[in-house]
mmCIF file with all atom_site columns, C-alpha atoms in Angstrom:
data_model
loop_
_atom_site.group_PDB
_atom_site.id
_atom_site.type_symbol
_atom_site.label_atom_id
_atom_site.label_alt_id
_atom_site.label_comp_id
_atom_site.label_asym_id
_atom_site.label_entity_id
_atom_site.label_seq_id
_atom_site.pdbx_PDB_ins_code
_atom_site.Cartn_x
_atom_site.Cartn_y
_atom_site.Cartn_z
_atom_site.occupancy
_atom_site.B_iso_or_equiv
_atom_site.pdbx_formal_charge
_atom_site.auth_seq_id
_atom_site.auth_comp_id
_atom_site.auth_asym_id
_atom_site.auth_atom_id
_atom_site.pdbx_PDB_model_num
ATOM 1   C CA . MET V 1 1   ? -39.048 -27.947 156.786 1.00 50.00 ? 17  MET V CA 1
ATOM 2   C CA . SER V 1 2   ? -42.655 -28.642 155.756 1.00 53.00 ? 18  SER V CA 1
ATOM 3   C CA . MET V 1 3   ? -43.643 -25.149 156.970 1.00 52.00 ? 19  MET V CA 1
ATOM 4   C CA . ILE V 1 4   ? -41.087 -23.644 154.599 1.00 53.00 ? 20  ILE V CA 1
ATOM 5   C CA . ASN V 1 5   ? -42.377 -25.827 151.726 1.00 57.00 ? 21  ASN V CA 1
ATOM 6   C CA . LYS V 1 6   ? -45.960 -24.799 152.428 1.00 54.00 ? 22  LYS V CA 1
ATOM 7   C CA . LYS V 1 7   ? -44.973 -21.147 152.554 1.00 54.00 ? 23  LYS V CA 1
ATOM 8   C CA . ALA V 1 8   ? -43.060 -21.509 149.272 1.00 53.00 ? 24  ALA V CA 1
ATOM 9   C CA . GLN V 1 9   ? -46.015 -23.276 147.666 1.00 58.00 ? 25  GLN V CA 1
ATOM 10  C CA . SER V 1 10  ? -48.356 -20.559 148.920 1.00 61.00 ? 26  SER V CA 1
ATOM 11  C CA . ASN V 1 11  ? -46.102 -17.857 147.441 1.00 61.00 ? 27  ASN V CA 1
ATOM 12  C CA . ILE V 1 12  ? -45.928 -19.682 144.100 1.00 65.00 ? 28  ILE V CA 1
ATOM 13  C CA . THR V 1 13  ? -49.703 -20.174 144.042 1.00 67.00 ? 29  THR V CA 1
ATOM 14  C CA . GLY V 1 14  ? -50.286 -16.506 144.839 1.00 65.00 ? 30  GLY V CA 1
ATOM 15  C CA . PHE V 1 15  ? -47.822 -15.481 142.138 1.00 64.00 ? 31  PHE V CA 1
ATOM 16  C CA . LEU V 1 16  ? -49.529 -17.728 139.565 1.00 68.00 ? 32  LEU V CA 1
ATOM 17  C CA . ILE V 1 17  ? -52.975 -16.341 140.447 1.00 73.00 ? 33  ILE V CA 1
ATOM 18  C CA . ILE V 1 18  ? -51.757 -12.744 140.137 1.00 72.00 ? 34  ILE V CA 1
ATOM 19  C CA . THR V 1 19  ? -50.033 -13.587 136.831 1.00 68.00 ? 35  THR V CA 1
ATOM 20  C CA . LEU V 1 20  ? -53.232 -15.217 135.537 1.00 74.00 ? 36  LEU V CA 1
ATOM 21  C CA . ILE V 1 21  ? -55.299 -12.167 136.536 1.00 72.00 ? 37  ILE V CA 1
ATOM 22  C CA . ILE V 1 22  ? -52.833 -9.871  134.756 1.00 70.00 ? 38  ILE V CA 1
ATOM 23  C CA . ILE V 1 23  ? -52.952 -12.022 131.610 1.00 69.00 ? 39  ILE V CA 1
ATOM 24  C CA . VAL V 1 24  ? -56.779 -11.996 131.606 1.00 65.00 ? 40  VAL V CA 1
ATOM 25  C CA . VAL V 1 25  ? -56.906 -8.200  132.098 1.00 61.00 ? 41  VAL V CA 1
ATOM 26  C CA . VAL V 1 26  ? -54.263 -7.530  129.438 1.00 58.00 ? 42  VAL V CA 1
ATOM 27  C CA . SER V 1 27  ? -55.942 -9.908  126.961 1.00 55.00 ? 43  SER V CA 1
ATOM 28  C CA . GLY V 1 28  ? -59.335 -8.309  127.545 1.00 52.00 ? 44  GLY V CA 1
ATOM 29  C CA . THR V 1 29  ? -57.866 -4.833  127.112 1.00 53.00 ? 45  THR V CA 1
ATOM 30  C CA . PHE V 1 30  ? -56.060 -5.922  123.923 1.00 49.00 ? 46  PHE V CA 1
ATOM 31  C CA . PHE V 1 31  ? -59.203 -7.337  122.317 1.00 49.00 ? 47  PHE V CA 1
ATOM 32  C CA . TRP V 1 32  ? -61.285 -4.318  123.368 1.00 46.00 ? 48  TRP V CA 1
ATOM 33  C CA . ALA V 1 33  ? -58.629 -1.942  122.027 1.00 50.00 ? 49  ALA V CA 1
ATOM 34  C CA . LYS V 1 34  ? -58.316 -3.935  118.787 1.00 48.00 ? 50  LYS V CA 1
ATOM 35  C CA . GLU V 1 35  ? -62.074 -3.793  118.210 1.00 54.00 ? 51  GLU V CA 1
ATOM 36  C CA . PHE V 1 36  ? -62.076 -0.069  118.978 1.00 46.00 ? 52  PHE V CA 1
ATOM 37  C CA . LEU V 1 37  ? -59.169 0.549   116.586 1.00 49.00 ? 53  LEU V CA 1
ATOM 38  C CA . ASP V 1 38  ? -60.821 -1.560  113.861 1.00 58.00 ? 54  ASP V CA 1
ATOM 39  C CA . ASP V 1 39  ? -64.036 0.476   114.198 1.00 61.00 ? 55  ASP V CA 1
ATOM 40  C CA . SER V 1 40  ? -62.074 3.734   114.225 1.00 65.00 ? 56  SER V CA 1
ATOM 41  C CA . ASN V 1 41  ? -60.128 2.739   111.101 1.00 72.00 ? 57  ASN V CA 1
ATOM 42  C CA . GLN V 1 42  ? -63.344 1.724   109.346 1.00 73.00 ? 58  GLN V CA 1
ATOM 43  C CA . VAL V 1 43  ? -65.015 5.046   110.206 1.00 83.00 ? 59  VAL V CA 1
ATOM 44  C CA . ASN V 1 44  ? -61.987 6.884   108.785 1.00 88.00 ? 60  ASN V CA 1
ATOM 45  C CA . GLU V 1 45  ? -62.209 4.764   105.630 1.00 90.00 ? 61  GLU V CA 1
ATOM 46  C CA . ILE V 1 46  ? -65.924 5.534   105.258 1.00 89.00 ? 62  ILE V CA 1
ATOM 47  C CA . SER V 1 47  ? -65.144 9.246   105.504 1.00 90.00 ? 63  SER V CA 1
ATOM 48  C CA . ARG V 1 48  ? -62.348 8.925   102.923 1.00 94.00 ? 64  ARG V CA 1
ATOM 49  C CA . ILE V 1 49  ? -64.607 7.074   100.461 1.00 94.00 ? 65  ILE V CA 1
ATOM 50  C CA . GLU V 1 50  ? -67.371 9.658   100.959 1.00 94.00 ? 66  GLU V CA 1
ATOM 51  C CA . ASN V 1 51  ? -64.894 12.363  99.952  1.00 95.00 ? 67  ASN V CA 1
ATOM 52  C CA . ARG V 1 52  ? -63.778 10.347  96.918  1.00 96.00 ? 68  ARG V CA 1
ATOM 53  C CA . MET V 1 53  ? -67.394 9.879   95.801  1.00 96.00 ? 69  MET V CA 1
ATOM 54  C CA . ILE V 1 54  ? -68.042 13.618  96.233  1.00 97.00 ? 70  ILE V CA 1
ATOM 55  C CA . GLU V 1 55  ? -64.924 14.323  94.128  1.00 97.00 ? 71  GLU V CA 1
ATOM 56  C CA . LEU V 1 56  ? -66.140 11.818  91.527  1.00 97.00 ? 72  LEU V CA 1
ATOM 57  C CA . ASP V 1 57  ? -69.537 13.513  91.405  1.00 97.00 ? 73  ASP V CA 1
ATOM 58  C CA . LYS V 1 58  ? -67.871 16.905  90.951  1.00 97.00 ? 74  LYS V CA 1
ATOM 59  C CA . ALA V 1 59  ? -65.818 15.569  88.023  1.00 97.00 ? 75  ALA V CA 1
ATOM 60  C CA . ILE V 1 60  ? -68.894 14.016  86.368  1.00 97.00 ? 76  ILE V CA 1
ATOM 61  C CA . ARG V 1 61  ? -70.800 17.296  86.604  1.00 95.00 ? 77  ARG V CA 1
ATOM 62  C CA . GLU V 1 62  ? -67.862 19.178  85.068  1.00 96.00 ? 78  GLU V CA 1
ATOM 63  C CA . VAL V 1 63  ? -67.548 16.669  82.224  1.00 97.00 ? 79  VAL V CA 1
ATOM 64  C CA . ALA V 1 64  ? -71.289 16.917  81.499  1.00 95.00 ? 80  ALA V CA 1
ATOM 65  C CA . ASN V 1 65  ? -71.357 20.735  81.675  1.00 93.00 ? 81  ASN V CA 1
ATOM 66  C CA . GLU V 1 66  ? -68.180 21.283  79.651  1.00 95.00 ? 82  GLU V CA 1
ATOM 67  C CA . GLN V 1 67  ? -68.525 18.228  77.376  1.00 96.00 ? 83  GLN V CA 1
ATOM 68  C CA . SER V 1 68  ? -64.946 17.401  78.315  1.00 96.00 ? 84  SER V CA 1
ATOM 69  C CA . GLN V 1 69  ? -62.831 14.738  80.046  1.00 97.00 ? 85  GLN V CA 1
ATOM 70  C CA . ARG V 1 70  ? -61.658 14.246  83.637  1.00 97.00 ? 86  ARG V CA 1
ATOM 71  C CA . SER V 1 71  ? -59.658 11.623  85.540  1.00 97.00 ? 87  SER V CA 1
ATOM 72  C CA . VAL V 1 72  ? -60.198 10.899  89.239  1.00 97.00 ? 88  VAL V CA 1
ATOM 73  C CA . ASN V 1 73  ? -57.776 8.906   91.418  1.00 97.00 ? 89  ASN V CA 1
ATOM 74  C CA . PHE V 1 74  ? -59.578 6.295   93.505  1.00 96.00 ? 90  PHE V CA 1
ATOM 75  C CA . ASP V 1 75  ? -57.708 4.113   96.037  1.00 96.00 ? 91  ASP V CA 1
ATOM 76  C CA . ILE V 1 76  ? -59.583 1.124   97.435  1.00 95.00 ? 92  ILE V CA 1
ATOM 77  C CA . ASP V 1 77  ? -58.415 -0.603  100.634 1.00 93.00 ? 93  ASP V CA 1
ATOM 78  C CA . GLU V 1 78  ? -61.404 -2.923  100.827 1.00 92.00 ? 94  GLU V CA 1
ATOM 79  C CA . GLY V 1 79  ? -64.612 -3.004  98.811  1.00 94.00 ? 95  GLY V CA 1
ATOM 80  C CA . TYR V 1 80  ? -65.699 -2.483  95.210  1.00 96.00 ? 96  TYR V CA 1
ATOM 81  C CA . LEU V 1 81  ? -66.435 0.454   92.910  1.00 97.00 ? 97  LEU V CA 1
ATOM 82  C CA . PHE V 1 82  ? -68.727 -0.275  89.969  1.00 97.00 ? 98  PHE V CA 1
ATOM 83  C CA . ILE V 1 83  ? -71.260 1.140   87.516  1.00 96.00 ? 99  ILE V CA 1
ATOM 84  C CA . ASP V 1 84  ? -74.515 0.064   89.150  1.00 90.00 ? 100 ASP V CA 1
ATOM 85  C CA . ASN V 1 85  ? -76.872 1.056   86.333  1.00 85.00 ? 101 ASN V CA 1
ATOM 86  C CA . ASN V 1 86  ? -77.127 3.711   83.618  1.00 89.00 ? 102 ASN V CA 1
ATOM 87  C CA . HIS V 1 87  ? -77.461 6.542   86.147  1.00 92.00 ? 103 HIS V CA 1
ATOM 88  C CA . THR V 1 88  ? -75.537 5.246   89.186  1.00 95.00 ? 104 THR V CA 1
ATOM 89  C CA . ILE V 1 89  ? -71.956 4.559   90.273  1.00 97.00 ? 105 ILE V CA 1
ATOM 90  C CA . THR V 1 90  ? -71.708 2.699   93.600  1.00 97.00 ? 106 THR V CA 1
ATOM 91  C CA . PHE V 1 91  ? -69.006 1.870   96.126  1.00 96.00 ? 107 PHE V CA 1
ATOM 92  C CA . THR V 1 92  ? -69.748 -1.140  98.354  1.00 94.00 ? 108 THR V CA 1
ATOM 93  C CA . PHE V 1 93  ? -67.769 -1.953  101.504 1.00 93.00 ? 109 PHE V CA 1
ATOM 94  C CA . GLU V 1 94  ? -67.038 -5.622  102.200 1.00 89.00 ? 110 GLU V CA 1
ATOM 95  C CA . ARG V 1 95  ? -68.443 -5.401  105.735 1.00 84.00 ? 111 ARG V CA 1
ATOM 96  C CA . ASN V 1 96  ? -71.084 -3.383  107.504 1.00 80.00 ? 112 ASN V CA 1
ATOM 97  C CA . PRO V 1 97  ? -69.923 -0.182  109.228 1.00 76.00 ? 113 PRO V CA 1
ATOM 98  C CA . PRO V 1 98  ? -70.272 0.173   113.032 1.00 74.00 ? 114 PRO V CA 1
ATOM 99  C CA . ASP V 1 99  ? -73.929 0.473   114.104 1.00 70.00 ? 115 ASP V CA 1
ATOM 100 C CA . ALA V 1 100 ? -73.644 4.226   114.728 1.00 62.00 ? 116 ALA V CA 1
ATOM 101 C CA . PHE V 1 101 ? -72.641 4.708   111.074 1.00 64.00 ? 117 PHE V CA 1
ATOM 102 C CA . LEU V 1 102 ? -75.000 2.161   109.489 1.00 69.00 ? 118 LEU V CA 1
ATOM 103 C CA . SER V 1 103 ? -77.390 4.360   107.519 1.00 73.00 ? 119 SER V CA 1
ATOM 104 C CA . LYS V 1 104 ? -80.822 3.271   106.302 1.00 79.00 ? 120 LYS V CA 1
ATOM 105 C CA . GLY V 1 105 ? -80.624 5.988   103.671 1.00 85.00 ? 121 GLY V CA 1
ATOM 106 C CA . THR V 1 106 ? -78.978 9.417   103.827 1.00 89.00 ? 122 THR V CA 1
ATOM 107 C CA . ALA V 1 107 ? -78.447 12.060  101.157 1.00 91.00 ? 123 ALA V CA 1
ATOM 108 C CA . ILE V 1 108 ? -74.896 13.383  101.645 1.00 92.00 ? 124 ILE V CA 1
ATOM 109 C CA . LEU V 1 109 ? -75.531 15.753  98.722  1.00 93.00 ? 125 LEU V CA 1
ATOM 110 C CA . GLY V 1 110 ? -78.812 16.386  96.943  1.00 92.00 ? 126 GLY V CA 1
ATOM 111 C CA . ASN V 1 111 ? -82.472 16.522  97.924  1.00 90.00 ? 127 ASN V CA 1
ATOM 112 C CA . ALA V 1 112 ? -82.549 15.192  101.495 1.00 87.00 ? 128 ALA V CA 1
ATOM 113 C CA . SER V 1 113 ? -86.355 14.874  101.632 1.00 89.00 ? 129 SER V CA 1
ATOM 114 C CA . ILE V 1 114 ? -87.450 11.277  102.058 1.00 88.00 ? 130 ILE V CA 1
ATOM 115 C CA . ASN V 1 115 ? -90.193 12.039  99.511  1.00 88.00 ? 131 ASN V CA 1
ATOM 116 C CA . GLY V 1 116 ? -87.792 13.713  97.073  1.00 90.00 ? 132 GLY V CA 1
ATOM 117 C CA . SER V 1 117 ? -86.123 12.642  93.849  1.00 91.00 ? 133 SER V CA 1
ATOM 118 C CA . CYS V 1 118 ? -82.950 11.311  95.515  1.00 91.00 ? 134 CYS V CA 1
ATOM 119 C CA . PHE V 1 119 ? -84.969 8.650   97.340  1.00 91.00 ? 135 PHE V CA 1
ATOM 120 C CA . ASN V 1 120 ? -87.496 8.014   94.566  1.00 89.00 ? 136 ASN V CA 1
ATOM 121 C CA . TYR V 1 121 ? -86.144 8.120   91.018  1.00 82.00 ? 137 TYR V CA 1
ATOM 122 C CA . THR V 1 122 ? -89.636 8.092   89.505  1.00 86.00 ? 138 THR V CA 1
ATOM 123 C CA . ILE V 1 123 ? -90.024 11.664  90.821  1.00 89.00 ? 139 ILE V CA 1
ATOM 124 C CA . LEU V 1 124 ? -88.717 14.425  88.579  1.00 91.00 ? 140 LEU V CA 1
ATOM 125 C CA . GLY V 1 125 ? -86.401 17.003  90.093  1.00 92.00 ? 141 GLY V CA 1
ATOM 126 C CA . THR V 1 126 ? -86.833 20.672  89.208  1.00 92.00 ? 142 THR V CA 1
ATOM 127 C CA . LEU V 1 127 ? -84.185 22.299  87.036  1.00 92.00 ? 143 LEU V CA 1
ATOM 128 C CA . GLY V 1 128 ? -82.661 25.332  88.758  1.00 90.00 ? 144 GLY V CA 1
ATOM 129 C CA . GLU V 1 129 ? -83.868 24.219  92.196  1.00 92.00 ? 145 GLU V CA 1
ATOM 130 C CA . GLU V 1 130 ? -82.289 20.805  92.694  1.00 92.00 ? 146 GLU V CA 1
ATOM 131 C CA . ARG V 1 131 ? -78.900 19.255  92.025  1.00 92.00 ? 147 ARG V CA 1
ATOM 132 C CA . SER V 1 132 ? -78.659 17.008  88.999  1.00 93.00 ? 148 SER V CA 1
ATOM 133 C CA . SER V 1 133 ? -77.016 14.387  91.213  1.00 95.00 ? 149 SER V CA 1
ATOM 134 C CA . CYS V 1 134 ? -77.390 12.776  94.621  1.00 95.00 ? 150 CYS V CA 1
ATOM 135 C CA . VAL V 1 135 ? -74.552 11.329  96.700  1.00 96.00 ? 151 VAL V CA 1
ATOM 136 C CA . MET V 1 136 ? -76.279 8.705   98.813  1.00 94.00 ? 152 MET V CA 1
ATOM 137 C CA . LYS V 1 137 ? -75.246 6.491   101.734 1.00 92.00 ? 153 LYS V CA 1
ATOM 138 C CA . LYS V 1 138 ? -77.210 3.358   102.604 1.00 91.00 ? 154 LYS V CA 1
ATOM 139 C CA . GLY V 1 139 ? -76.001 0.306   104.500 1.00 89.00 ? 155 GLY V CA 1
ATOM 140 C CA . ARG V 1 140 ? -72.624 -0.686  103.035 1.00 91.00 ? 156 ARG V CA 1
ATOM 141 C CA . ASP V 1 141 ? -73.149 1.421   99.898  1.00 94.00 ? 157 ASP V CA 1
ATOM 142 C CA . ILE V 1 142 ? -72.185 4.959   98.928  1.00 95.00 ? 158 ILE V CA 1
ATOM 143 C CA . SER V 1 143 ? -73.451 5.946   95.478  1.00 96.00 ? 159 SER V CA 1
ATOM 144 C CA . VAL V 1 144 ? -73.561 8.814   93.004  1.00 96.00 ? 160 VAL V CA 1
ATOM 145 C CA . ASN V 1 145 ? -76.968 8.906   91.304  1.00 95.00 ? 161 ASN V CA 1
ATOM 146 C CA . TYR V 1 146 ? -78.123 11.191  88.511  1.00 95.00 ? 162 TYR V CA 1
ATOM 147 C CA . ILE V 1 147 ? -81.796 12.126  88.497  1.00 94.00 ? 163 ILE V CA 1
ATOM 148 C CA . MET V 1 148 ? -84.061 13.543  85.779  1.00 93.00 ? 164 MET V CA 1
ATOM 149 C CA . LEU V 1 149 ? -84.510 17.302  86.078  1.00 94.00 ? 165 LEU V CA 1
ATOM 150 C CA . ASN V 1 150 ? -87.558 18.989  84.576  1.00 94.00 ? 166 ASN V CA 1
ATOM 151 C CA . ASP V 1 151 ? -87.467 22.533  83.190  1.00 93.00 ? 167 ASP V CA 1
ATOM 152 C CA . THR V 1 152 ? -90.934 23.675  84.308  1.00 91.00 ? 168 THR V CA 1
ATOM 153 C CA . LEU V 1 153 ? -90.949 26.498  81.726  1.00 91.00 ? 169 LEU V CA 1
ATOM 154 C CA . THR V 1 154 ? -90.438 24.241  78.712  1.00 91.00 ? 170 THR V CA 1
ATOM 155 C CA . ASN V 1 155 ? -91.278 20.810  80.179  1.00 90.00 ? 171 ASN V CA 1
ATOM 156 C CA . LYS V 1 156 ? -87.993 19.527  78.778  1.00 93.00 ? 172 LYS V CA 1
ATOM 157 C CA . CYS V 1 157 ? -85.950 17.141  80.893  1.00 94.00 ? 173 CYS V CA 1
ATOM 158 C CA . TYR V 1 158 ? -82.229 16.717  81.442  1.00 94.00 ? 174 TYR V CA 1
ATOM 159 C CA . SER V 1 159 ? -80.092 13.950  82.936  1.00 94.00 ? 175 SER V CA 1
ATOM 160 C CA . VAL V 1 160 ? -76.757 12.095  82.767  1.00 96.00 ? 176 VAL V CA 1
ATOM 161 C CA . GLN V 1 161 ? -76.196 8.483   81.791  1.00 95.00 ? 177 GLN V CA 1
ATOM 162 C CA . PHE V 1 162 ? -73.106 6.302   82.284  1.00 96.00 ? 178 PHE V CA 1
ATOM 163 C CA . LYS V 1 163 ? -71.713 3.942   79.672  1.00 95.00 ? 179 LYS V CA 1
ATOM 164 C CA . PRO V 1 164 ? -68.760 1.591   80.316  1.00 95.00 ? 180 PRO V CA 1
ATOM 165 C CA . SER V 1 165 ? -65.936 2.270   77.874  1.00 92.00 ? 181 SER V CA 1
ATOM 166 C CA . GLY V 1 166 ? -63.523 -0.202  79.484  1.00 89.00 ? 182 GLY V CA 1
ATOM 167 C CA . ASN V 1 167 ? -63.567 -1.715  82.963  1.00 92.00 ? 183 ASN V CA 1
ATOM 168 C CA . ALA V 1 168 ? -66.896 -1.180  84.688  1.00 94.00 ? 184 ALA V CA 1
ATOM 169 C CA . ALA V 1 169 ? -65.711 -2.247  88.160  1.00 95.00 ? 185 ALA V CA 1
ATOM 170 C CA . ALA V 1 170 ? -62.647 -2.364  90.412  1.00 96.00 ? 186 ALA V CA 1
ATOM 171 C CA . GLY V 1 171 ? -61.580 -3.889  93.741  1.00 95.00 ? 187 GLY V CA 1
ATOM 172 C CA . LYS V 1 172 ? -58.635 -3.387  96.069  1.00 95.00 ? 188 LYS V CA 1
ATOM 173 C CA . GLY V 1 173 ? -55.827 -1.227  94.670  1.00 95.00 ? 189 GLY V CA 1
ATOM 174 C CA . SER V 1 174 ? -55.061 2.191   93.199  1.00 96.00 ? 190 SER V CA 1
ATOM 175 C CA . HIS V 1 175 ? -57.276 3.149   90.266  1.00 97.00 ? 191 HIS V CA 1
ATOM 176 C CA . LYS V 1 176 ? -58.117 5.967   87.910  1.00 97.00 ? 192 LYS V CA 1
ATOM 177 C CA . VAL V 1 177 ? -61.696 6.654   86.889  1.00 97.00 ? 193 VAL V CA 1
ATOM 178 C CA . LEU V 1 178 ? -61.610 8.175   83.403  1.00 97.00 ? 194 LEU V CA 1
ATOM 179 C CA . LEU V 1 179 ? -64.740 10.168  82.537  1.00 98.00 ? 195 LEU V CA 1
ATOM 180 C CA . THR V 1 180 ? -65.291 11.267  78.938  1.00 97.00 ? 196 THR V CA 1
ATOM 181 C CA . TYR V 1 181 ? -68.277 13.066  77.424  1.00 97.00 ? 197 TYR V CA 1
ATOM 182 C CA . SER V 1 182 ? -69.613 10.976  74.534  1.00 97.00 ? 198 SER V CA 1
ATOM 183 C CA . HIS V 1 183 ? -72.818 12.492  73.142  1.00 96.00 ? 199 HIS V CA 1
ATOM 184 C CA . THR V 1 184 ? -76.325 13.630  74.048  1.00 95.00 ? 200 THR V CA 1
ATOM 185 C CA . ASN V 1 185 ? -79.301 11.364  73.467  1.00 93.00 ? 201 ASN V CA 1
ATOM 186 C CA . THR V 1 186 ? -82.623 12.986  72.635  1.00 93.00 ? 202 THR V CA 1
ATOM 187 C CA . THR V 1 187 ? -85.663 10.968  73.686  1.00 86.00 ? 203 THR V CA 1
ATOM 188 C CA . ASN V 1 188 ? -89.359 11.473  74.403  1.00 84.00 ? 204 ASN V CA 1
ATOM 189 C CA . ASP V 1 189 ? -89.594 9.642   77.736  1.00 72.00 ? 205 ASP V CA 1
ATOM 190 C CA . CYS V 1 190 ? -90.311 12.718  79.858  1.00 78.00 ? 206 CYS V CA 1
ATOM 191 C CA . ILE V 1 191 ? -93.142 15.293  79.805  1.00 78.00 ? 207 ILE V CA 1
ATOM 192 C CA . ASN V 1 192 ? -91.664 16.623  76.604  1.00 82.00 ? 208 ASN V CA 1
ATOM 193 C CA . THR V 1 193 ? -88.210 16.036  75.077  1.00 91.00 ? 209 THR V CA 1
ATOM 194 C CA . SER V 1 194 ? -85.399 14.594  77.226  1.00 93.00 ? 210 SER V CA 1
ATOM 195 C CA . TYR V 1 195 ? -81.733 15.377  76.752  1.00 94.00 ? 211 TYR V CA 1
ATOM 196 C CA . ILE V 1 196 ? -79.503 12.673  78.239  1.00 94.00 ? 212 ILE V CA 1
ATOM 197 C CA . GLN V 1 197 ? -75.776 13.391  78.334  1.00 96.00 ? 213 GLN V CA 1
ATOM 198 C CA . VAL V 1 198 ? -73.840 10.132  77.946  1.00 97.00 ? 214 VAL V CA 1
ATOM 199 C CA . ILE V 1 199 ? -70.574 9.891   79.896  1.00 97.00 ? 215 ILE V CA 1
ATOM 200 C CA . ASN V 1 200 ? -68.127 7.074   79.079  1.00 97.00 ? 216 ASN V CA 1
ATOM 201 C CA . VAL V 1 201 ? -66.584 5.564   82.239  1.00 97.00 ? 217 VAL V CA 1
ATOM 202 C CA . ASP V 1 202 ? -63.424 3.491   82.410  1.00 97.00 ? 218 ASP V CA 1
ATOM 203 C CA . ILE V 1 203 ? -62.220 2.297   85.853  1.00 96.00 ? 219 ILE V CA 1
ATOM 204 C CA . SER V 1 204 ? -58.593 1.267   85.278  1.00 94.00 ? 220 SER V CA 1
#
């Protein structure tokens, strides 16, 4: 009778060990898969926001060129969109992207030279050779920046400036970014005269 009990106990112990091993393997696989899926979802979100910022830049350029108005849809799952300064609109993610996508500074659009105007706003861009804007990615930020372009024939400069006309920032949710040409400021803060097109921005 004791032999049968020992055999039964041995079977139960073996079953429990196998069950425990299965639980450990399944749990490890679940957590690995969850981390992988989280990273994959975040990479997809980064790509989506990049495209939205490129679309926003396109609309700003059209508004400045045509002295008109545009509206851009902007859905935010996590993070913040805000007017960073007079020449910059920035989107900031709440958490750092995976290491492979953590940029120390990349020009998605614009002068990609590390010594160029996209990376150093004290440097004048050249009208007719460079874009008036830079779409930049750095760390958790993706931004649209407008640089000063110099017409080397006349030494006149041109740029775009943002002015809040309502909400200057937005978080999670579905939003519209309303861009409206306001006026052109004429200043003398360049080599010669500067013409700064002022765009009103309302993030609703």
